[in-house]
């Protein structure tokens, strides 16, 4: 499979606007859907047709460290005109995605992102299985991508938020469905900062998987919150009647806007029982009682800042000096990548990370290479995830089994935050 990262010109804005110059995988936005069956070998060649170095990070996939796509940590960045071969086994069934991990804010904002689906070896039966990629774009009036990729406001506030939302690269994504049909909807948030809040009409929905990992029991909901980089698999029964529409809408400040529309037609399907769980993936045992605890304290950003300064590249700096270096955030008093890991973990060790968010903003924290569970205040465990939303002043603790050897990033997936201080790493040996 060839993935070529390069420039393209596509109709992203509505038809009465010009086409937009984007960067895209295989000249598509989102990039070509890659689909495998659980246990398959994935062999993908990245061909870099950009004028700057790039990589591919396989977000949420458990794979060898050398295939993780982090320049300077797991591989050298792929130079313009060069290529790199990614090879790994699709261990887990689920919904995943791929994107660059070099100059990520700009490269993803220009369109470089795609979805990778791993089907279960015994694929569950649905009337349709659809991928819905949610994204936002910062556009000029001429439908060009605004080049404010290092804007200090974005770096120090909520990140690069767009002014134009698409689903599957379209302003008007539509599907056809029969009344009473049962759908699997794979929602993927590829935006660099936006938290989508979704409501539905004409659908009855259950959350069946988060970040590719099935829930033990599908959970019926009335709305879905999906932060940057997260995925949500929904099982949806169409309750709208023939000649009606079922709608997934994005809740914005000034109203709710249709993101995906299902045109309902045809004969009604028979009513079905509540859905069964998706087949689970085989994951390592996780006993938080036996875990070592390593705290992570988030500080910085607008409103609260770094009054005590922080260490950047080995030197202690005050807020003004850090800002001059484009650094606005710190983990445990360190801005950006430290020489030493947050955690030195032995292979198979269980680690707990209590996260204290002293900032004024939410952060979508992503762990590479492994999945974690939230440890709730009552001692129960949340579902498996690879990206979790940390809310200011709300306690959050995660636990994971360090079962994948190598150097793995832990960072905020509001990518402007990652570029301006919110990145650390974990060493599993």
Short mmCIF file of C-alpha atoms in Angstrom, two decimals:
data_model
loop_
_atom_site.label_atom_id
_atom_site.label_comp_id
_atom_site.label_asym_id
_atom_site.label_seq_id
_atom_site.Cartn_x
_atom_site.Cartn_y
_atom_site.Cartn_z
CA UNK A 1 0.00 0.00 0.00
CA UNK A 2 1.40 3.40 -1.02
CA UNK A 3 0.61 6.59 0.88
CA UNK A 4 1.88 9.67 -0.87
CA UNK A 5 1.88 12.87 1.17
CA UNK A 6 1.75 15.83 -1.16
CA UNK A 7 -0.09 18.95 -2.30
CA UNK A 8 -3.56 18.71 -3.87
CA UNK A 9 -6.34 21.09 -4.80
CA UNK A 10 -9.78 19.97 -3.61
CA UNK A 11 -13.29 21.32 -3.11
CA UNK A 12 -13.41 21.55 0.69
CA UNK A 13 -15.57 24.68 1.02
CA UNK A 14 -19.13 24.78 -0.40
CA UNK A 15 -19.39 24.74 -4.22
CA UNK A 16 -19.76 28.53 -4.54
CA UNK A 17 -16.23 28.95 -3.11
CA UNK A 18 -12.94 28.19 -4.87
CA UNK A 19 -11.09 24.93 -4.43
CA UNK A 20 -8.58 24.82 -1.57
CA UNK A 21 -4.87 24.05 -1.77
CA UNK A 22 -4.34 21.26 0.77
CA UNK A 23 -1.75 18.68 1.73
CA UNK A 24 -3.22 15.22 1.45
CA UNK A 25 -2.49 11.52 1.48
CA UNK A 26 -3.09 10.13 -2.03
CA UNK A 27 -4.75 13.43 -3.02
CA UNK A 28 -7.75 12.73 -0.78
CA UNK A 29 -9.19 14.49 2.27
CA UNK A 30 -9.48 12.62 4.50
CA UNK A 31 -6.70 10.35 3.28
CA UNK A 32 -7.39 6.99 1.72
CA UNK A 33 -9.29 4.66 4.05
CA UNK A 34 -6.98 1.77 4.94
CA UNK A 35 -8.85 -1.40 5.88
CA UNK A 36 -7.49 -4.66 7.24
CA UNK A 37 -8.69 -7.72 9.10
CA UNK A 38 -7.46 -8.44 12.62
CA UNK A 39 -4.16 -10.31 12.42
CA UNK A 40 -3.26 -8.99 8.95
CA UNK A 41 0.18 -7.64 8.18
CA UNK A 42 0.17 -3.92 7.44
CA UNK A 43 2.73 -2.88 4.83
CA UNK A 44 2.57 0.80 3.93
CA UNK A 45 5.16 2.87 2.11
CA UNK A 46 5.11 6.59 2.89
CA UNK A 47 6.27 8.61 -0.11
CA UNK A 48 7.04 12.20 0.87
CA UNK A 49 5.95 14.61 -1.86
CA UNK A 50 5.98 17.60 0.50
CA UNK A 51 8.66 20.27 0.64
CA UNK A 52 9.35 19.49 4.32
CA UNK A 53 10.08 16.32 6.34
CA UNK A 54 7.18 14.19 7.53
CA UNK A 55 6.25 10.82 9.07
CA UNK A 56 3.16 8.72 9.75
CA UNK A 57 2.01 8.03 13.30
CA UNK A 58 -0.52 5.18 13.57
CA UNK A 59 -2.72 6.62 16.29
CA UNK A 60 -4.04 4.05 18.78
CA UNK A 61 -2.41 1.02 17.19
CA UNK A 62 -0.27 -1.25 19.35
CA UNK A 63 2.82 -1.77 17.23
CA UNK A 64 6.63 -2.02 17.52
CA UNK A 65 8.25 1.19 18.72
CA UNK A 66 10.24 1.61 15.50
CA UNK A 67 6.96 1.91 13.56
CA UNK A 68 5.41 4.66 15.75
CA UNK A 69 6.38 7.53 13.47
CA UNK A 70 7.89 9.99 15.96
CA UNK A 71 10.86 11.81 14.41
CA UNK A 72 13.92 11.96 16.60
CA UNK A 73 12.58 9.26 18.89
CA UNK A 74 11.49 6.22 16.87
CA UNK A 75 12.75 7.11 13.38
CA UNK A 76 14.40 9.85 11.36
CA UNK A 77 11.93 12.16 9.68
CA UNK A 78 11.33 11.27 6.03
CA UNK A 79 12.99 13.92 3.87
CA UNK A 80 11.26 15.45 0.84
CA UNK A 81 11.45 13.02 -2.06
CA UNK A 82 12.31 10.10 0.21
CA UNK A 83 10.21 7.20 1.52
CA UNK A 84 9.82 4.96 4.56
CA UNK A 85 8.27 1.50 4.88
CA UNK A 86 5.97 0.84 7.84
CA UNK A 87 5.38 -2.82 8.68
CA UNK A 88 3.43 -4.20 11.63
CA UNK A 89 0.62 -6.57 12.57
CA UNK A 90 -2.93 -5.29 13.02
CA UNK A 91 -3.26 -6.73 16.54
CA UNK A 92 -6.51 -5.07 17.57
CA UNK A 93 -9.83 -4.72 15.78
CA UNK A 94 -11.24 -1.21 15.89
CA UNK A 95 -11.24 2.31 14.52
CA UNK A 96 -7.84 4.03 14.33
CA UNK A 97 -6.31 6.86 12.34
CA UNK A 98 -3.02 8.00 10.90
CA UNK A 99 -1.35 11.40 10.68
CA UNK A 100 2.08 13.05 10.59
CA UNK A 101 4.10 13.54 13.76
CA UNK A 102 6.41 16.14 12.19
CA UNK A 103 5.31 19.79 12.24
CA UNK A 104 1.97 18.27 13.17
CA UNK A 105 -0.09 21.42 13.69
CA UNK A 106 0.54 22.64 10.17
CA UNK A 107 0.58 19.29 8.39
CA UNK A 108 -2.69 18.04 9.92
CA UNK A 109 -4.34 21.46 9.60
CA UNK A 110 -3.56 21.37 5.87
CA UNK A 111 -5.34 18.02 5.49
CA UNK A 112 -2.89 15.19 6.25
CA UNK A 113 -5.00 12.67 8.15
CA UNK A 114 -6.72 9.41 7.34
CA UNK A 115 -8.53 6.49 8.96
CA UNK A 116 -7.38 2.91 9.43
CA UNK A 117 -10.08 0.34 10.22
CA UNK A 118 -9.25 -3.14 11.47
CA UNK A 119 -12.24 -5.45 11.08
CA UNK A 120 -12.90 -8.25 13.56
CA UNK A 121 -11.97 -11.71 12.31
CA UNK A 122 -15.65 -12.58 12.77
CA UNK A 123 -17.19 -9.32 11.59
CA UNK A 124 -20.43 -8.29 13.39
CA UNK A 125 -23.53 -7.94 11.25
CA UNK A 126 -24.74 -4.41 10.52
CA UNK A 127 -26.81 -3.02 7.68
CA UNK A 128 -24.04 -0.49 7.03
CA UNK A 129 -20.62 0.34 8.46
CA UNK A 130 -19.74 4.00 7.90
CA UNK A 131 -16.72 6.15 8.81
CA UNK A 132 -17.42 9.79 9.70
CA UNK A 133 -14.31 11.97 9.99
CA UNK A 134 -14.95 15.20 11.89
CA UNK A 135 -12.60 18.10 11.23
CA UNK A 136 -12.41 21.85 11.28
CA UNK A 137 -10.50 24.23 9.03
CA UNK A 138 -9.27 27.78 9.51
CA UNK A 139 -10.18 29.32 6.17
CA UNK A 140 -9.80 32.75 4.61
CA UNK A 141 -12.69 34.34 2.69
CA UNK A 142 -11.11 32.88 -0.47
CA UNK A 143 -11.29 29.32 0.99
CA UNK A 144 -7.53 29.17 1.48
CA UNK A 145 -6.10 27.58 4.62
CA UNK A 146 -4.95 30.38 6.90
CA UNK A 147 -1.23 30.13 7.54
CA UNK A 148 -1.37 31.15 11.24
CA UNK A 149 0.16 27.87 12.42
CA UNK A 150 2.29 29.37 15.19
CA UNK A 151 -0.15 31.99 16.41
CA UNK A 152 0.63 32.86 20.03
CA UNK A 153 -3.06 33.04 20.91
CA UNK A 154 -3.55 29.46 19.71
CA UNK A 155 -0.41 28.28 21.49
CA UNK A 156 -1.44 29.80 24.81
CA UNK A 157 -5.23 29.35 24.67
CA UNK A 158 -7.43 26.49 23.39
CA UNK A 159 -5.36 25.62 20.32
CA UNK A 160 -5.93 26.16 16.61
CA UNK A 161 -9.72 26.23 16.25
CA UNK A 162 -11.17 26.45 12.77
CA UNK A 163 -14.04 28.50 11.42
CA UNK A 164 -15.39 25.81 9.10
CA UNK A 165 -16.44 22.25 10.01
CA UNK A 166 -16.56 19.28 7.66
CA UNK A 167 -17.43 15.59 7.81
CA UNK A 168 -15.39 13.40 5.47
CA UNK A 169 -14.07 16.62 3.94
CA UNK A 170 -17.59 17.75 2.95
CA UNK A 171 -19.96 20.43 4.23
CA UNK A 172 -22.96 18.21 3.40
CA UNK A 173 -22.18 14.57 4.12
CA UNK A 174 -25.16 12.35 3.31
CA UNK A 175 -25.95 8.64 3.49
CA UNK A 176 -28.94 6.51 2.55
CA UNK A 177 -30.59 4.27 5.16
CA UNK A 178 -33.76 2.24 5.58
CA UNK A 179 -36.12 2.84 8.49
CA UNK A 180 -35.29 0.48 11.34
CA UNK A 181 -31.84 -0.37 9.96
CA UNK A 182 -28.92 -0.88 12.33
CA UNK A 183 -25.71 1.01 11.53
CA UNK A 184 -22.16 1.01 12.82
CA UNK A 185 -20.90 4.59 12.77
CA UNK A 186 -17.18 5.13 13.30
CA UNK A 187 -16.67 8.73 14.44
CA UNK A 188 -13.10 10.07 14.21
CA UNK A 189 -12.05 13.56 15.35
CA UNK A 190 -9.00 14.57 13.29
CA UNK A 191 -9.10 18.25 14.25
CA UNK A 192 -6.07 19.71 16.00
CA UNK A 193 -8.04 21.16 18.93
CA UNK A 194 -11.83 21.14 18.60
CA UNK A 195 -13.99 19.20 21.05
CA UNK A 196 -17.15 18.13 19.21
CA UNK A 197 -20.44 17.78 21.06
CA UNK A 198 -22.87 15.81 18.93
CA UNK A 199 -26.60 15.26 19.19
CA UNK A 200 -28.82 13.07 17.04
CA UNK A 201 -32.38 13.04 15.76
CA UNK A 202 -34.07 10.12 14.06
CA UNK A 203 -31.51 7.75 15.58
CA UNK A 204 -31.25 5.67 18.74
CA UNK A 205 -27.56 5.35 19.58
CA UNK A 206 -25.28 3.27 21.79
CA UNK A 207 -21.57 3.83 22.38
CA UNK A 208 -19.99 0.48 21.51
CA UNK A 209 -16.26 1.31 21.49
CA UNK A 210 -13.94 4.15 22.50
CA UNK A 211 -10.61 4.71 20.77
CA UNK A 212 -11.00 1.36 19.04
CA UNK A 213 -11.57 -0.62 22.24
CA UNK A 214 -15.03 -2.23 22.70
CA UNK A 215 -17.04 -1.54 25.85
CA UNK A 216 -18.11 -4.56 27.87
CA UNK A 217 -21.71 -3.43 27.35
CA UNK A 218 -22.87 -0.88 24.74
CA UNK A 219 -24.09 2.26 26.54
CA UNK A 220 -27.16 4.09 25.26
CA UNK A 221 -26.63 7.85 25.09
CA UNK A 222 -28.40 10.95 23.83
CA UNK A 223 -25.25 12.89 22.90
CA UNK A 224 -21.56 12.25 22.29
CA UNK A 225 -18.53 14.34 23.25
CA UNK A 226 -15.44 13.54 21.20
CA UNK A 227 -12.19 15.41 21.80
CA UNK A 228 -9.35 15.90 19.37
CA UNK A 229 -7.86 12.53 18.28
CA UNK A 230 -10.55 10.42 19.95
CA UNK A 231 -12.75 7.86 18.21
CA UNK A 232 -16.24 6.69 19.13
CA UNK A 233 -17.92 3.69 17.53
CA UNK A 234 -21.69 4.03 17.67
CA UNK A 235 -24.34 1.43 17.04
CA UNK A 236 -27.30 3.37 15.68
CA UNK A 237 -30.84 2.23 14.96
CA UNK A 238 -32.69 4.42 12.47
CA UNK A 239 -35.94 5.55 14.13
CA UNK A 240 -36.85 8.08 11.43
CA UNK A 241 -39.55 6.98 9.03
CA UNK A 242 -39.38 6.71 5.26
CA UNK A 243 -39.04 10.12 3.54
CA UNK A 244 -37.64 11.64 6.73
CA UNK A 245 -34.07 12.41 7.70
CA UNK A 246 -31.91 11.17 10.56
CA UNK A 247 -29.29 13.71 11.57
CA UNK A 248 -26.04 13.89 13.52
CA UNK A 249 -25.61 17.52 14.53
CA UNK A 250 -22.71 19.46 16.01
CA UNK A 251 -23.68 21.67 18.95
CA UNK A 252 -22.09 25.11 18.52
CA UNK A 253 -22.48 28.37 20.43
CA UNK A 254 -25.16 29.70 18.09
CA UNK A 255 -27.08 26.47 17.46
CA UNK A 256 -26.84 22.87 16.31
CA UNK A 257 -25.71 22.24 12.75
CA UNK A 258 -26.16 19.08 10.68
CA UNK A 259 -22.86 17.24 10.35
CA UNK A 260 -24.12 14.05 8.70
CA UNK A 261 -27.58 13.42 7.27
CA UNK A 262 -29.19 10.03 6.58
CA UNK A 263 -31.89 10.12 3.92
CA UNK A 264 -34.37 7.49 5.04
CA UNK A 265 -36.29 5.54 2.42
CA UNK A 266 -37.61 2.06 1.71
CA UNK A 267 -39.40 -0.62 3.66
CA UNK A 268 -39.09 -0.62 7.45
CA UNK A 269 -36.83 -3.22 9.04
CA UNK A 270 -38.07 -5.36 11.92
CA UNK A 271 -37.31 -4.03 15.42
CA UNK A 272 -34.18 -5.57 16.93
CA UNK A 273 -33.10 -6.30 20.50
CA UNK A 274 -30.58 -4.01 22.14
CA UNK A 275 -27.14 -4.55 20.60
CA UNK A 276 -24.62 -7.07 21.89
CA UNK A 277 -21.04 -6.00 22.71
CA UNK A 278 -18.42 -5.94 19.99
CA UNK A 279 -15.80 -8.71 20.27
CA UNK A 280 -13.11 -7.64 22.78
CA UNK A 281 -9.43 -7.24 22.00
CA UNK A 282 -6.94 -9.24 24.05
CA UNK A 283 -5.34 -6.76 26.44
CA UNK A 284 -2.83 -7.19 29.30
CA UNK A 285 -4.04 -7.56 32.88
CA UNK A 286 -4.27 -4.26 34.74
CA UNK A 287 -4.21 -4.26 38.55
CA UNK A 288 -4.05 -0.65 39.76
CA UNK A 289 -3.63 -1.76 43.38
CA UNK A 290 -0.15 -3.02 42.50
CA UNK A 291 0.79 0.08 40.53
CA UNK A 292 3.54 2.62 41.04
CA UNK A 293 2.22 6.19 41.05
CA UNK A 294 3.94 8.95 39.03
CA UNK A 295 2.14 12.31 39.24
CA UNK A 296 1.79 14.69 36.30
CA UNK A 297 1.06 18.36 37.01
CA UNK A 298 -0.07 20.56 34.11
CA UNK A 299 0.55 24.29 34.31
CA UNK A 300 0.68 27.26 31.98
CA UNK A 301 -1.32 28.89 29.25
CA UNK A 302 -3.33 32.08 29.26
CA UNK A 303 -5.11 33.18 32.44
CA UNK A 304 -2.98 31.12 34.83
CA UNK A 305 0.46 31.12 33.21
CA UNK A 306 3.72 29.89 34.66
CA UNK A 307 4.40 32.33 37.52
CA UNK A 308 7.29 30.19 38.76
CA UNK A 309 8.71 29.75 35.28
CA UNK A 310 9.80 26.37 33.95
CA UNK A 311 12.82 24.49 32.67
CA UNK A 312 13.23 24.46 28.90
CA UNK A 313 16.11 22.61 27.23
CA UNK A 314 17.87 22.34 30.57
CA UNK A 315 17.66 26.04 31.51
CA UNK A 316 15.29 27.67 34.02
CA UNK A 317 13.36 30.51 32.38
CA UNK A 318 10.67 32.96 33.44
CA UNK A 319 7.35 33.35 31.61
CA UNK A 320 8.59 36.05 29.22
CA UNK A 321 11.68 34.07 28.26
CA UNK A 322 9.57 30.96 27.69
CA UNK A 323 7.09 32.90 25.56
CA UNK A 324 9.95 34.21 23.43
CA UNK A 325 10.80 30.56 22.76
CA UNK A 326 7.17 29.74 21.93
CA UNK A 327 6.71 27.75 25.15
CA UNK A 328 3.58 28.36 27.24
CA UNK A 329 2.94 25.10 29.11
CA UNK A 330 4.81 22.76 31.44
CA UNK A 331 4.55 19.23 32.79
CA UNK A 332 6.03 18.94 36.29
CA UNK A 333 7.83 22.24 35.78
CA UNK A 334 9.40 21.26 32.44
CA UNK A 335 8.36 22.80 29.12
CA UNK A 336 8.68 20.52 26.12
CA UNK A 337 10.59 17.27 25.86
CA UNK A 338 12.89 16.60 28.80
CA UNK A 339 16.05 14.53 28.57
CA UNK A 340 14.67 12.19 31.23
CA UNK A 341 11.34 10.36 30.84
CA UNK A 342 8.35 11.03 33.03
CA UNK A 343 8.37 7.29 33.79
CA UNK A 344 11.08 4.64 33.60
CA UNK A 345 8.91 1.52 33.53
CA UNK A 346 9.94 -2.10 33.64
CA UNK A 347 8.30 -4.29 31.01
CA UNK A 348 4.99 -5.51 32.44
CA UNK A 349 4.94 -2.95 35.28
CA UNK A 350 1.64 -1.24 36.11
CA UNK A 351 1.85 2.55 36.28
CA UNK A 352 -0.67 5.03 37.65
CA UNK A 353 -0.49 8.68 36.61
CA UNK A 354 -2.61 11.10 38.64
CA UNK A 355 -3.03 14.20 36.45
CA UNK A 356 -3.56 17.62 38.02
CA UNK A 357 -4.78 20.22 35.52
CA UNK A 358 -3.91 23.64 36.94
CA UNK A 359 -4.49 25.36 33.61
CA UNK A 360 -7.67 27.12 32.46
CA UNK A 361 -8.15 24.78 29.48
CA UNK A 362 -9.09 21.22 28.61
CA UNK A 363 -6.35 18.93 27.27
CA UNK A 364 -6.75 15.72 25.24
CA UNK A 365 -3.95 13.57 26.65
CA UNK A 366 -2.68 10.84 24.32
CA UNK A 367 -0.39 7.93 25.21
CA UNK A 368 1.46 6.23 22.36
CA UNK A 369 1.90 2.48 22.09
CA UNK A 370 -0.40 1.37 24.93
CA UNK A 371 -3.92 1.83 26.25
CA UNK A 372 -4.95 2.96 29.71
CA UNK A 373 -8.00 3.09 31.92
CA UNK A 374 -9.21 5.93 34.08
CA UNK A 375 -9.05 5.11 37.79
CA UNK A 376 -12.19 6.67 39.20
CA UNK A 377 -12.53 8.17 42.65
CA UNK A 378 -14.52 5.15 43.88
CA UNK A 379 -11.78 2.77 42.73
CA UNK A 380 -13.61 1.47 39.66
CA UNK A 381 -11.97 1.49 36.27
CA UNK A 382 -13.09 3.33 33.16
CA UNK A 383 -13.01 1.90 29.64
CA UNK A 384 -9.79 1.39 27.71
CA UNK A 385 -8.64 4.51 25.87
CA UNK A 386 -5.57 6.02 24.24
CA UNK A 387 -6.74 9.65 24.47
CA UNK A 388 -8.59 11.18 27.43
CA UNK A 389 -9.89 14.67 28.11
CA UNK A 390 -8.49 16.42 31.17
CA UNK A 391 -10.78 19.18 32.47
CA UNK A 392 -9.39 22.09 34.55
CA UNK A 393 -9.58 21.51 38.31
CA UNK A 394 -11.15 18.04 37.88
CA UNK A 395 -9.10 15.14 39.29
CA UNK A 396 -8.04 12.58 36.70
CA UNK A 397 -5.98 9.44 37.11
CA UNK A 398 -5.02 6.87 34.50
CA UNK A 399 -3.39 3.44 34.84
CA UNK A 400 -1.75 1.22 32.24
CA UNK A 401 0.37 -1.88 31.96
CA UNK A 402 3.72 -1.06 30.37
CA UNK A 403 3.68 -4.08 28.06
CA UNK A 404 5.20 -2.53 24.92
CA UNK A 405 8.97 -1.90 25.03
CA UNK A 406 10.38 1.38 23.73
CA UNK A 407 10.19 5.13 24.09
CA UNK A 408 6.60 6.37 23.93
CA UNK A 409 5.22 9.90 23.86
CA UNK A 410 2.60 11.20 26.29
CA UNK A 411 1.31 14.56 25.09
CA UNK A 412 -1.66 16.85 24.66
CA UNK A 413 -3.38 16.30 21.31
CA UNK A 414 -4.42 19.90 21.14
CA UNK A 415 -1.39 20.05 18.88
CA UNK A 416 -0.56 23.70 19.45
CA UNK A 417 -0.21 22.79 23.14
CA UNK A 418 2.09 19.87 22.34
CA UNK A 419 4.26 22.18 20.24
CA UNK A 420 4.45 24.77 23.03
CA UNK A 421 5.34 22.65 26.03
CA UNK A 422 2.88 19.80 26.67
CA UNK A 423 4.98 16.81 25.64
CA UNK A 424 6.76 14.18 27.72
CA UNK A 425 7.69 10.53 27.30
CA UNK A 426 7.70 7.12 28.90
CA UNK A 427 10.52 4.58 28.64
CA UNK A 428 9.53 0.92 28.83
CA UNK A 429 12.45 -1.48 29.09
#
